[in-house]
Amino acid sequence: MAENNPTLRVLGIAGSLRAGSFNRALLRAAQELAPEGMEIRAFDIAPIPLYNADVEAKGDPEPVAALKTAIREADALLFVTPEYNHGVPGVLKNAIDWASRPPDQPFNDKPAAIMGASPSALGTGRAQYHLRQSCVFLNMHVLNKPEVLVAKAHEKFDKDGRLTDETTRGFVKKHLEALRDWTLRLRGGPR
Ligand SMILES: Cc1cc2nc3c(=O)[nH]c(=O)nc-3n(C[C@H](O)[C@H](O)[C@H](O)COP(=O)(O)O)c2cc1C
């Protein structure tokens, strides 16, 4: 949080490219439900190319440079991940891999939170733990609780992608309040 700017700037990254994505819809819900004093900007990872060290050696492609800058400027990160084959979808892992390259990898020391939505009964729990592994290695500080595991996602959003399930909306709110408190706590501010 900039000294003269009391607004907490959160960068939201959804790990799905499809227009009707539940996870993109969940990120939109988070933007809507963010507590006062928190702003969530959604970063679109669709333009990020597949990681290739030969390309990187010539300089970061523009969408990668933009992602790194957005991460650096954020006070905290919010990952909203689908679950593919019990893990993190390739598009999200690919974006993280690009941004993670030294020197000065921008994830270092960032507070972060993870949510996810799936039509299954387990609501991305396995993907969230998979994502946590990379976050730990990159020295992010990931909020532990409360978790947001949106199971049976097809029953929780309307046809326009609005999160309509009140219980889930409550979980999202609490999660974001906890992320706010966690971020301030890591800064030595009020708890
Ligand atoms: C390749 C692939 C693998 C999947 N594996 C899982 C899985 O392991 N667990 C799960 O809950 N859903 C799985 N799904 C279903 C996704 O949860 C579902 O497609 C979901 O809608 C994807 O997120 P999105 O709506 O944000 O695009 C898989 C889907 C695909 C395409």
Short mmCIF file of C-alpha atoms and ligand atoms in Angstrom, two decimals:
data_model
loop_
_atom_site.label_atom_id
_atom_site.label_comp_id
_atom_site.label_asym_id
_atom_site.label_seq_id
_atom_site.Cartn_x
_atom_site.Cartn_y
_atom_site.Cartn_z
CA MET A 1 0.00 0.00 0.00
CA ALA A 2 1.52 3.33 -1.03
CA GLU A 3 1.99 5.71 1.90
CA ASN A 4 -0.37 8.37 0.55
CA ASN A 5 -2.82 5.88 -0.84
CA PRO A 6 -4.83 4.05 1.79
CA THR A 7 -6.41 1.76 -0.81
CA LEU A 8 -5.09 -1.78 -0.79
CA ARG A 9 -4.36 -2.77 -4.38
CA VAL A 10 -4.98 -6.44 -5.07
CA LEU A 11 -4.10 -8.06 -8.38
CA GLY A 12 -6.54 -10.82 -9.31
CA ILE A 13 -5.45 -13.57 -11.69
CA ALA A 14 -7.98 -16.14 -12.89
CA GLY A 15 -6.60 -19.35 -14.35
CA SER A 16 -9.14 -19.87 -17.12
CA LEU A 17 -9.36 -18.29 -20.55
CA ARG A 18 -12.92 -19.19 -21.43
CA ALA A 19 -15.55 -16.46 -21.55
CA GLY A 20 -18.05 -18.42 -19.45
CA SER A 21 -15.46 -19.44 -16.86
CA PHE A 22 -16.71 -19.96 -13.31
CA ASN A 23 -13.33 -18.81 -12.04
CA ARG A 24 -13.37 -15.60 -14.01
CA ALA A 25 -16.90 -15.10 -12.68
CA LEU A 26 -15.64 -15.75 -9.15
CA LEU A 27 -12.96 -13.11 -9.63
CA ARG A 28 -15.65 -10.66 -10.78
CA ALA A 29 -17.63 -11.51 -7.64
CA ALA A 30 -14.52 -10.82 -5.55
CA GLN A 31 -14.18 -7.42 -7.23
CA GLU A 32 -17.79 -6.70 -6.34
CA LEU A 33 -17.50 -7.96 -2.76
CA ALA A 34 -14.13 -6.42 -1.86
CA PRO A 35 -14.25 -4.65 1.50
CA GLU A 36 -13.95 -0.90 1.73
CA GLY A 37 -10.39 0.19 1.15
CA MET A 38 -9.56 -2.69 -1.19
CA GLU A 39 -9.52 -2.55 -4.98
CA ILE A 40 -9.13 -5.71 -7.06
CA ARG A 41 -7.77 -5.36 -10.57
CA ALA A 42 -8.20 -8.38 -12.83
CA PHE A 43 -5.20 -9.26 -14.99
CA ASP A 44 -6.00 -11.17 -18.19
CA ILE A 45 -3.38 -13.87 -18.79
CA ALA A 46 -4.76 -14.80 -22.25
CA PRO A 47 -2.08 -12.87 -24.23
CA ILE A 48 0.83 -14.53 -22.39
CA PRO A 49 2.70 -16.87 -24.76
CA LEU A 50 3.91 -20.32 -23.80
CA TYR A 51 7.12 -20.09 -21.82
CA ASN A 52 10.20 -20.45 -23.97
CA ALA A 53 13.67 -19.65 -22.61
CA ASP A 54 14.85 -18.69 -26.11
CA VAL A 55 12.13 -16.05 -26.32
CA GLU A 56 12.90 -14.89 -22.79
CA ALA A 57 16.58 -14.51 -23.65
CA LYS A 58 15.61 -11.83 -26.19
CA GLY A 59 13.57 -9.94 -23.59
CA ASP A 60 10.19 -10.40 -21.94
CA PRO A 61 7.25 -10.26 -24.38
CA GLU A 62 5.04 -7.26 -23.65
CA PRO A 63 2.25 -9.22 -21.85
CA VAL A 64 4.83 -10.81 -19.56
CA ALA A 65 6.43 -7.46 -18.77
CA ALA A 66 2.95 -6.09 -18.04
CA LEU A 67 2.22 -8.98 -15.70
CA LYS A 68 5.47 -8.50 -13.81
CA THR A 69 4.81 -4.78 -13.42
CA ALA A 70 1.26 -5.42 -12.23
CA ILE A 71 2.51 -7.92 -9.63
CA ARG A 72 5.18 -5.51 -8.43
CA GLU A 73 2.66 -2.68 -8.06
CA ALA A 74 0.13 -4.82 -6.17
CA ASP A 75 -0.06 -4.92 -2.39
CA ALA A 76 -1.39 -8.49 -2.54
CA LEU A 77 -2.33 -11.15 -5.07
CA LEU A 78 -5.54 -13.12 -5.48
CA PHE A 79 -5.34 -16.31 -7.54
CA VAL A 80 -8.63 -17.81 -8.67
CA THR A 81 -7.83 -21.22 -9.99
CA PRO A 82 -9.76 -23.96 -11.74
CA GLU A 83 -8.67 -27.56 -11.14
CA TYR A 84 -7.38 -29.59 -14.09
CA ASN A 85 -6.46 -33.22 -13.43
CA HIS A 86 -6.07 -32.49 -9.73
CA GLY A 87 -3.65 -29.64 -10.40
CA VAL A 88 -3.22 -26.06 -11.57
CA PRO A 89 -4.26 -25.46 -15.21
CA GLY A 90 -1.35 -24.99 -17.60
CA VAL A 91 -2.31 -21.43 -18.52
CA LEU A 92 -2.01 -20.26 -14.93
CA LYS A 93 1.17 -22.21 -14.22
CA ASN A 94 2.63 -20.85 -17.46
CA ALA A 95 1.90 -17.26 -16.43
CA ILE A 96 3.42 -17.85 -13.00
CA ASP A 97 6.48 -19.49 -14.58
CA TRP A 98 7.08 -16.48 -16.86
CA ALA A 99 6.73 -13.99 -14.02
CA SER A 100 8.90 -16.05 -11.67
CA ARG A 101 12.11 -15.70 -13.64
CA PRO A 102 15.03 -13.99 -11.92
CA PRO A 103 16.40 -11.43 -11.33
CA ASP A 104 14.05 -9.76 -8.83
CA GLN A 105 11.15 -12.12 -9.27
CA PRO A 106 8.11 -10.02 -8.33
CA PHE A 107 6.27 -12.62 -6.24
CA ASN A 108 8.89 -12.43 -3.52
CA ASP A 109 7.39 -11.43 -0.15
CA LYS A 110 3.88 -10.78 -1.56
CA PRO A 111 0.80 -11.60 0.49
CA ALA A 112 -1.49 -13.83 -1.56
CA ALA A 113 -4.80 -15.63 -1.39
CA ILE A 114 -6.27 -18.49 -3.39
CA MET A 115 -9.87 -19.27 -4.33
CA GLY A 116 -11.32 -21.64 -6.89
CA ALA A 117 -14.53 -22.94 -8.41
CA SER A 118 -15.37 -26.28 -9.98
CA PRO A 119 -18.54 -28.13 -10.94
CA SER A 120 -17.24 -31.08 -8.91
CA ALA A 121 -17.97 -31.73 -5.25
CA LEU A 122 -14.44 -30.86 -4.11
CA GLY A 123 -14.25 -27.31 -5.40
CA THR A 124 -10.56 -27.15 -6.49
CA GLY A 125 -9.08 -28.21 -3.15
CA ARG A 126 -6.36 -30.26 -4.83
CA ALA A 127 -5.45 -27.52 -7.32
CA GLN A 128 -5.27 -25.00 -4.49
CA TYR A 129 -2.72 -27.13 -2.62
CA HIS A 130 -0.78 -27.63 -5.83
CA LEU A 131 -0.70 -23.86 -6.38
CA ARG A 132 0.42 -23.32 -2.80
CA GLN A 133 3.57 -25.35 -3.49
CA SER A 134 4.71 -22.91 -6.15
CA CYS A 135 3.71 -19.96 -3.97
CA VAL A 136 5.84 -21.28 -1.11
CA PHE A 137 8.85 -21.72 -3.37
CA LEU A 138 8.40 -18.18 -4.73
CA ASN A 139 8.23 -16.84 -1.17
CA MET A 140 4.67 -15.58 -1.30
CA HIS A 141 2.81 -15.49 1.99
CA VAL A 142 -0.45 -17.30 1.31
CA LEU A 143 -3.47 -16.78 3.54
CA ASN A 144 -4.48 -20.07 5.18
CA LYS A 145 -8.06 -19.44 6.20
CA PRO A 146 -10.90 -19.03 5.53
CA GLU A 147 -10.74 -21.15 2.38
CA VAL A 148 -13.00 -20.54 -0.62
CA LEU A 149 -13.71 -23.82 -2.39
CA VAL A 150 -16.70 -23.30 -4.64
CA ALA A 151 -18.07 -26.78 -5.30
CA LYS A 152 -20.97 -27.48 -7.70
CA ALA A 153 -20.20 -24.14 -9.32
CA HIS A 154 -22.89 -24.62 -11.97
CA GLU A 155 -25.47 -24.23 -9.17
CA LYS A 156 -23.92 -21.08 -7.70
CA PHE A 157 -23.74 -18.69 -10.66
CA ASP A 158 -26.57 -17.48 -12.87
CA LYS A 159 -26.50 -17.59 -16.68
CA ASP A 160 -24.77 -14.19 -16.78
CA GLY A 161 -21.96 -15.41 -14.53
CA ARG A 162 -23.11 -13.64 -11.39
CA LEU A 163 -22.41 -15.40 -8.11
CA THR A 164 -25.90 -15.79 -6.69
CA ASP A 165 -25.31 -18.23 -3.85
CA GLU A 166 -25.51 -16.15 -0.67
CA THR A 167 -23.45 -18.54 1.45
CA THR A 168 -20.63 -18.48 -1.09
CA ARG A 169 -20.82 -14.68 -1.32
CA GLY A 170 -20.37 -14.61 2.45
CA PHE A 171 -17.27 -16.85 2.22
CA VAL A 172 -15.77 -14.64 -0.47
CA LYS A 173 -16.35 -11.53 1.65
CA LYS A 174 -14.74 -13.11 4.71
CA HIS A 175 -11.81 -14.34 2.63
CA LEU A 176 -11.14 -10.83 1.30
CA GLU A 177 -11.43 -9.28 4.75
CA ALA A 178 -8.92 -11.85 5.96
CA LEU A 179 -6.61 -11.03 3.04
CA ARG A 180 -6.84 -7.35 3.97
CA ASP A 181 -6.00 -8.09 7.61
CA TRP A 182 -3.23 -10.50 6.59
CA THR A 183 -1.64 -7.92 4.27
CA LEU A 184 -1.73 -5.22 6.94
CA ARG A 185 -0.41 -7.63 9.54
CA LEU A 186 2.55 -8.54 7.34
CA ARG A 187 3.26 -4.81 7.11
CA GLY A 188 3.18 -4.46 10.87
CA GLY A 189 -0.11 -2.54 10.72
CA PRO A 190 -3.32 -3.05 12.73
CA ARG A 191 -4.66 -6.63 12.97
C1 LIG B 1 -8.46 -30.88 -18.84
C2 LIG B 1 -9.48 -30.76 -17.74
C3 LIG B 1 -9.27 -31.40 -16.55
C4 LIG B 1 -10.19 -31.27 -15.50
N1 LIG B 1 -9.92 -31.85 -14.29
C5 LIG B 1 -10.69 -31.55 -13.23
C6 LIG B 1 -10.32 -31.97 -11.91
O1 LIG B 1 -9.32 -32.60 -11.69
N2 LIG B 1 -11.12 -31.61 -10.88
C7 LIG B 1 -12.26 -30.87 -11.07
O2 LIG B 1 -12.92 -30.56 -10.09
N3 LIG B 1 -12.65 -30.48 -12.30
C8 LIG B 1 -11.89 -30.81 -13.38
N4 LIG B 1 -12.24 -30.36 -14.64
C9 LIG B 1 -13.50 -29.64 -14.82
C10 LIG B 1 -13.31 -28.17 -14.52
O3 LIG B 1 -13.43 -27.97 -13.14
C11 LIG B 1 -14.38 -27.37 -15.25
O4 LIG B 1 -14.19 -27.49 -16.64
C12 LIG B 1 -14.37 -25.91 -14.85
O5 LIG B 1 -15.54 -25.30 -15.36
C13 LIG B 1 -13.13 -25.18 -15.33
O6 LIG B 1 -13.05 -23.89 -14.80
P1 LIG B 1 -13.64 -22.61 -15.54
O7 LIG B 1 -15.15 -22.74 -15.49
O8 LIG B 1 -13.16 -21.46 -14.73
O9 LIG B 1 -13.13 -22.59 -16.96
C14 LIG B 1 -11.34 -30.51 -15.69
C15 LIG B 1 -11.57 -29.88 -16.94
C16 LIG B 1 -10.65 -30.00 -17.94
C17 LIG B 1 -10.88 -29.27 -19.26
#
